[in-house]
mmCIF file of C-alpha atoms in Angstrom:
data_model
loop_
_atom_site.group_PDB
_atom_site.id
_atom_site.type_symbol
_atom_site.label_atom_id
_atom_site.label_comp_id
_atom_site.label_asym_id
_atom_site.label_seq_id
_atom_site.Cartn_x
_atom_site.Cartn_y
_atom_site.Cartn_z
ATOM 1 C CA VAL A 133 20.053 80.381 -105.276
ATOM 2 C CA PHE A 134 20.956 83.597 -107.326
ATOM 3 C CA ASP A 135 19.460 82.255 -110.733
ATOM 4 C CA ALA A 136 16.011 81.829 -108.492
ATOM 5 C CA TRP A 137 16.407 85.163 -106.963
ATOM 6 C CA LEU A 138 16.837 87.027 -110.080
ATOM 7 C CA SER A 139 13.172 85.523 -110.596
ATOM 8 C CA ARG A 140 11.851 88.316 -108.086
ATOM 9 C CA ASP A 141 8.911 85.627 -107.728
ATOM 10 C CA CYS A 142 6.447 86.276 -105.170
ATOM 11 C CA GLU A 143 7.331 84.024 -102.813
ATOM 12 C CA ILE A 144 11.159 83.378 -103.928
ATOM 13 C CA GLU A 145 12.676 84.698 -100.726
ATOM 14 C CA ASN A 146 10.943 82.400 -98.453
ATOM 15 C CA ASN A 147 11.729 79.368 -100.938
ATOM 16 C CA LEU A 148 15.497 80.284 -101.388
ATOM 17 C CA LEU A 149 15.338 80.978 -97.045
ATOM 18 C CA GLY A 150 13.720 77.550 -96.528
ATOM 19 C CA VAL A 151 16.327 75.891 -99.211
ATOM 20 C CA ILE A 152 19.167 77.629 -97.688
ATOM 21 C CA ALA A 153 18.329 76.536 -94.192
ATOM 22 C CA LEU A 154 17.859 72.951 -95.083
ATOM 23 C CA ALA A 155 21.771 73.065 -96.645
ATOM 24 C CA ILE A 156 22.689 74.677 -93.452
ATOM 25 C CA ARG A 157 20.953 72.016 -91.438
ATOM 26 C CA GLU A 158 21.786 69.089 -93.763
ATOM 27 C CA GLY A 159 25.363 70.277 -94.519
ATOM 28 C CA ASN A 160 25.012 69.348 -97.968
ATOM 29 C CA SER A 161 23.006 70.314 -101.256
ATOM 30 C CA PRO A 162 19.353 69.962 -100.956
ATOM 31 C CA MET A 163 18.622 70.706 -104.631
ATOM 32 C CA GLU A 164 18.167 66.609 -105.365
ATOM 33 C CA ARG A 165 15.336 66.614 -103.106
ATOM 34 C CA LEU A 166 12.428 68.074 -105.501
ATOM 35 C CA TYR A 167 9.722 66.202 -103.484
ATOM 36 C CA LEU A 168 10.121 69.359 -100.907
ATOM 37 C CA ASP A 169 7.704 72.084 -102.505
ATOM 38 C CA SER A 170 10.609 74.952 -101.481
ATOM 39 C CA VAL A 171 13.145 73.355 -103.475
ATOM 40 C CA ARG A 172 11.265 72.258 -106.258
ATOM 41 C CA ALA A 173 10.041 75.955 -106.548
ATOM 42 C CA VAL A 174 13.927 77.542 -106.434
ATOM 43 C CA ALA A 175 15.035 74.731 -109.296
ATOM 44 C CA VAL A 176 12.179 76.000 -111.420
ATOM 45 C CA ALA A 177 12.815 79.287 -110.832
ATOM 46 C CA ALA A 178 16.486 79.159 -111.484
ATOM 47 C CA ARG A 179 15.503 76.877 -114.881
ATOM 48 C CA ARG A 180 13.094 79.740 -116.121
ATOM 49 C CA VAL A 181 15.733 82.607 -115.409
ATOM 50 C CA ARG A 182 18.788 80.792 -116.954
ATOM 51 C CA ALA A 183 16.424 79.955 -120.236
ATOM 52 C CA GLU A 184 15.147 83.597 -120.542
ATOM 53 C CA ALA A 185 19.194 84.787 -119.978
ATOM 54 C CA HIS A 186 20.405 82.068 -122.753
ATOM 55 C CA ARG A 187 17.402 83.208 -125.610
ATOM 56 C CA PHE A 188 17.923 86.890 -124.817
ATOM 57 C CA LEU A 189 21.809 86.087 -125.437
ATOM 58 C CA GLN A 190 20.132 85.545 -129.363
ATOM 59 C CA PHE A 191 17.533 87.903 -129.689
ATOM 60 C CA VAL A 192 19.233 91.248 -128.580
ATOM 61 C CA ARG A 193 19.722 93.676 -131.275
ATOM 62 C CA PHE A 194 22.058 96.960 -131.120
ATOM 63 C CA VAL A 195 21.635 99.801 -132.899
ATOM 64 C CA LYS A 196 24.257 102.543 -133.454
ATOM 65 C CA VAL A 197 23.837 105.604 -131.364
ATOM 66 C CA GLU A 198 26.193 108.801 -133.194
ATOM 67 C CA SER A 199 27.872 110.719 -130.629
ATOM 68 C CA LYS A 200 27.313 114.083 -130.629
ATOM 69 C CA ARG A 201 31.338 114.815 -129.781
ATOM 70 C CA PRO A 202 33.613 112.317 -130.145
ATOM 71 C CA VAL A 203 34.600 110.132 -127.133
ATOM 72 C CA LEU A 204 38.451 109.879 -126.525
ATOM 73 C CA THR A 205 40.003 106.503 -125.143
ATOM 74 C CA ASP A 206 43.336 104.692 -124.749
ATOM 75 C CA GLY A 207 43.230 103.328 -127.861
ATOM 76 C CA GLY A 208 42.171 106.901 -129.726
ATOM 77 C CA GLU A 209 38.452 107.739 -131.124
ATOM 78 C CA THR A 210 35.583 105.471 -130.115
ATOM 79 C CA PRO A 211 33.524 105.100 -132.687
ATOM 80 C CA GLY A 212 30.004 105.390 -131.524
ATOM 81 C CA LEU A 213 27.704 103.798 -128.764
ATOM 82 C CA TYR A 214 25.545 100.912 -129.247
ATOM 83 C CA VAL A 215 22.412 100.545 -127.409
ATOM 84 C CA ALA A 216 19.672 97.592 -127.635
ATOM 85 C CA ASP A 217 16.228 97.066 -125.822
ATOM 86 C CA ILE A 218 14.673 94.219 -124.067
ATOM 87 C CA GLU A 219 11.677 93.645 -122.270
ATOM 88 C CA PRO A 220 12.483 90.120 -120.369
ATOM 89 C CA GLU A 221 10.444 88.189 -118.141
ATOM 90 C CA TYR A 222 12.904 88.083 -115.345
ATOM 91 C CA ASP A 223 16.009 90.376 -114.368
ATOM 92 C CA ILE A 224 18.486 88.668 -116.659
ATOM 93 C CA LEU A 225 20.945 91.682 -117.140
ATOM 94 C CA PRO A 226 23.330 90.409 -114.418
ATOM 95 C CA LYS A 227 23.210 86.826 -116.278
ATOM 96 C CA ILE A 228 23.766 88.652 -119.774
ATOM 97 C CA ALA A 229 26.522 91.179 -118.683
ATOM 98 C CA GLY A 230 29.762 89.272 -118.851
ATOM 99 C CA HIS A 231 28.590 87.536 -122.285
ATOM 100 C CA PHE A 232 28.191 90.702 -123.958
ATOM 101 C CA ALA A 233 31.061 92.543 -122.552
ATOM 102 C CA ARG A 234 33.331 89.290 -123.762
ATOM 103 C CA ARG A 235 31.680 89.230 -126.878
ATOM 104 C CA PHE A 236 32.039 93.019 -127.548
ATOM 105 C CA GLN A 237 34.996 93.754 -125.450
ATOM 106 C CA ASP A 238 36.140 97.150 -127.805
ATOM 107 C CA GLN A 239 33.012 98.509 -127.718
ATOM 108 C CA ARG A 240 30.429 100.323 -125.575
ATOM 109 C CA PHE A 241 27.224 99.227 -124.908
ATOM 110 C CA ILE A 242 23.938 99.808 -123.161
ATOM 111 C CA ILE A 243 20.844 97.175 -122.959
ATOM 112 C CA ARG A 244 18.213 98.442 -121.261
ATOM 113 C CA ASP A 245 15.687 96.102 -119.523
ATOM 114 C CA LYS A 246 12.459 98.571 -120.637
ATOM 115 C CA VAL A 247 10.079 96.339 -117.943
ATOM 116 C CA ARG A 248 12.448 97.078 -114.800
ATOM 117 C CA ASN A 249 13.619 100.731 -115.889
ATOM 118 C CA GLN A 250 17.235 99.459 -115.438
ATOM 119 C CA ALA A 251 20.092 99.379 -118.235
ATOM 120 C CA LEU A 252 23.491 97.378 -118.538
ATOM 121 C CA VAL A 253 25.986 100.026 -119.435
ATOM 122 C CA TYR A 254 29.143 98.518 -120.886
ATOM 123 C CA ASP A 255 32.666 101.158 -121.507
ATOM 124 C CA THR A 256 34.892 98.747 -122.490
ATOM 125 C CA LYS A 257 36.516 98.242 -119.027
ATOM 126 C CA ALA A 258 33.567 97.327 -116.568
ATOM 127 C CA CYS A 259 29.621 96.439 -116.809
ATOM 128 C CA GLN A 260 27.448 98.030 -114.425
ATOM 129 C CA ILE A 261 23.745 97.919 -113.841
ATOM 130 C CA VAL A 262 22.147 101.493 -113.531
ATOM 131 C CA THR A 263 19.173 103.021 -113.135
ATOM 132 C CA PHE A 264 18.746 106.499 -114.292
ATOM 133 C CA PRO A 265 15.677 107.518 -115.631
ATOM 134 C CA GLU A 266 17.584 109.688 -118.199
ATOM 135 C CA ILE A 267 19.307 106.291 -120.452
ATOM 136 C CA MET A 268 16.121 104.930 -120.553
ATOM 137 C CA ALA A 269 13.775 107.590 -121.624
ATOM 138 C CA PRO A 270 14.858 108.335 -125.456
ATOM 139 C CA PRO A 271 13.972 105.539 -128.331
ATOM 140 C CA LEU A 272 16.372 104.052 -130.135
ATOM 141 C CA PRO A 273 16.653 105.926 -133.489
ATOM 142 C CA ASN A 274 16.335 103.902 -137.171
ATOM 143 C CA ASP A 275 19.328 102.853 -137.980
ATOM 144 C CA ALA A 276 18.932 102.140 -141.791
ATOM 145 C CA GLN A 277 22.458 100.125 -141.949
ATOM 146 C CA PHE A 278 21.710 97.677 -139.327
ATOM 147 C CA GLU A 279 18.231 97.207 -140.395
ATOM 148 C CA ARG A 280 19.236 96.705 -143.954
ATOM 149 C CA LEU A 281 21.955 94.155 -142.610
ATOM 150 C CA TRP A 282 19.531 92.309 -140.649
ATOM 151 C CA ARG A 283 17.068 91.511 -143.112
ATOM 152 C CA ARG A 284 19.527 90.592 -145.693
ATOM 153 C CA TYR A 285 20.545 88.062 -143.838
ATOM 154 C CA PHE A 286 17.236 87.441 -142.831
ATOM 155 C CA ASP A 287 16.316 87.006 -146.325
ATOM 156 C CA SER A 288 19.797 84.839 -147.367
ATOM 157 C CA VAL A 289 19.197 82.294 -145.075
ATOM 158 C CA ALA A 290 15.158 81.942 -145.872
ATOM 159 C CA ILE A 291 14.044 79.408 -147.989
ATOM 160 C CA PRO A 292 10.902 80.178 -149.016
ATOM 161 C CA TRP A 293 9.630 76.867 -150.170
ATOM 162 C CA ARG A 294 10.611 75.546 -146.835
ATOM 163 C CA LYS A 295 8.942 78.491 -145.096
ATOM 164 C CA ASN A 296 7.315 76.879 -141.704
ATOM 165 C CA LEU A 297 5.966 79.696 -139.708
ATOM 166 C CA LYS A 298 4.939 77.183 -136.985
ATOM 167 C CA LEU A 299 8.474 75.966 -136.360
ATOM 168 C CA GLN A 300 9.632 79.480 -136.614
ATOM 169 C CA GLN A 301 7.186 80.974 -133.732
ATOM 170 C CA HIS A 302 8.673 77.600 -131.784
ATOM 171 C CA PHE A 303 12.579 79.348 -132.081
ATOM 172 C CA VAL A 304 11.645 82.761 -131.445
ATOM 173 C CA PRO A 305 8.481 83.385 -129.923
ATOM 174 C CA LYS A 306 6.601 86.434 -130.705
ATOM 175 C CA LYS A 307 7.044 87.883 -127.313
ATOM 176 C CA TYR A 308 10.801 88.324 -128.401
ATOM 177 C CA ARG A 309 9.896 90.100 -131.503
ATOM 178 C CA LYS A 310 9.435 93.519 -130.281
ATOM 179 C CA HIS A 311 12.508 94.284 -130.764
ATOM 180 C CA LEU A 312 14.067 91.887 -132.954
ATOM 181 C CA THR A 313 15.138 94.284 -136.286
ATOM 182 C CA ASP A 314 14.765 91.203 -138.513
ATOM 183 C CA PHE A 315 10.711 90.975 -137.844
ATOM 184 C CA GLN A 316 9.829 94.830 -137.580
ATOM 185 C CA ASN A 317 7.260 95.727 -140.609
ATOM 186 C CA ARG A 318 7.242 91.890 -141.454
ATOM 187 C CA HIS A 319 4.278 89.458 -141.772
ATOM 188 C CA ARG A 320 5.996 86.439 -140.325
#
């Protein structure tokens, strides 16, 4: 239900209401009844949201933003803040929050959803989804070190004589490449 609701499709509320009413009436999960329009719509929406969230676990690239002044924490000085921009089709920030919070437990980061003007903010203790225009406004700075690392990684795993642009586009569709450092200023 939650995954389908995150799709924000125009009729998803009515379809969710139909599925929930059917579940209450029948006393069990109606999700096996894909022959019903509302059940099928909810299942398809939920699957699309989960698929996009899974893709963005791979396609988020952070840039280190230097602090003007050091931020003191229990463990001493925090070395900076990492920021990433994404433009997902669905509202996936709640779906990816746990993954990035676990993966980067000791680092502060912000993932900005440029489509919905909201951001996932993690301060090493808790994740929050916020909608402050101040967070969304500044463009990400160029981080030459991160760019060199991503390009070096990309070049080291690429085998030039086995270049297959069609397969590459299958695994990394063009709509995700806008914020991927490894594809910036490249014709791949």
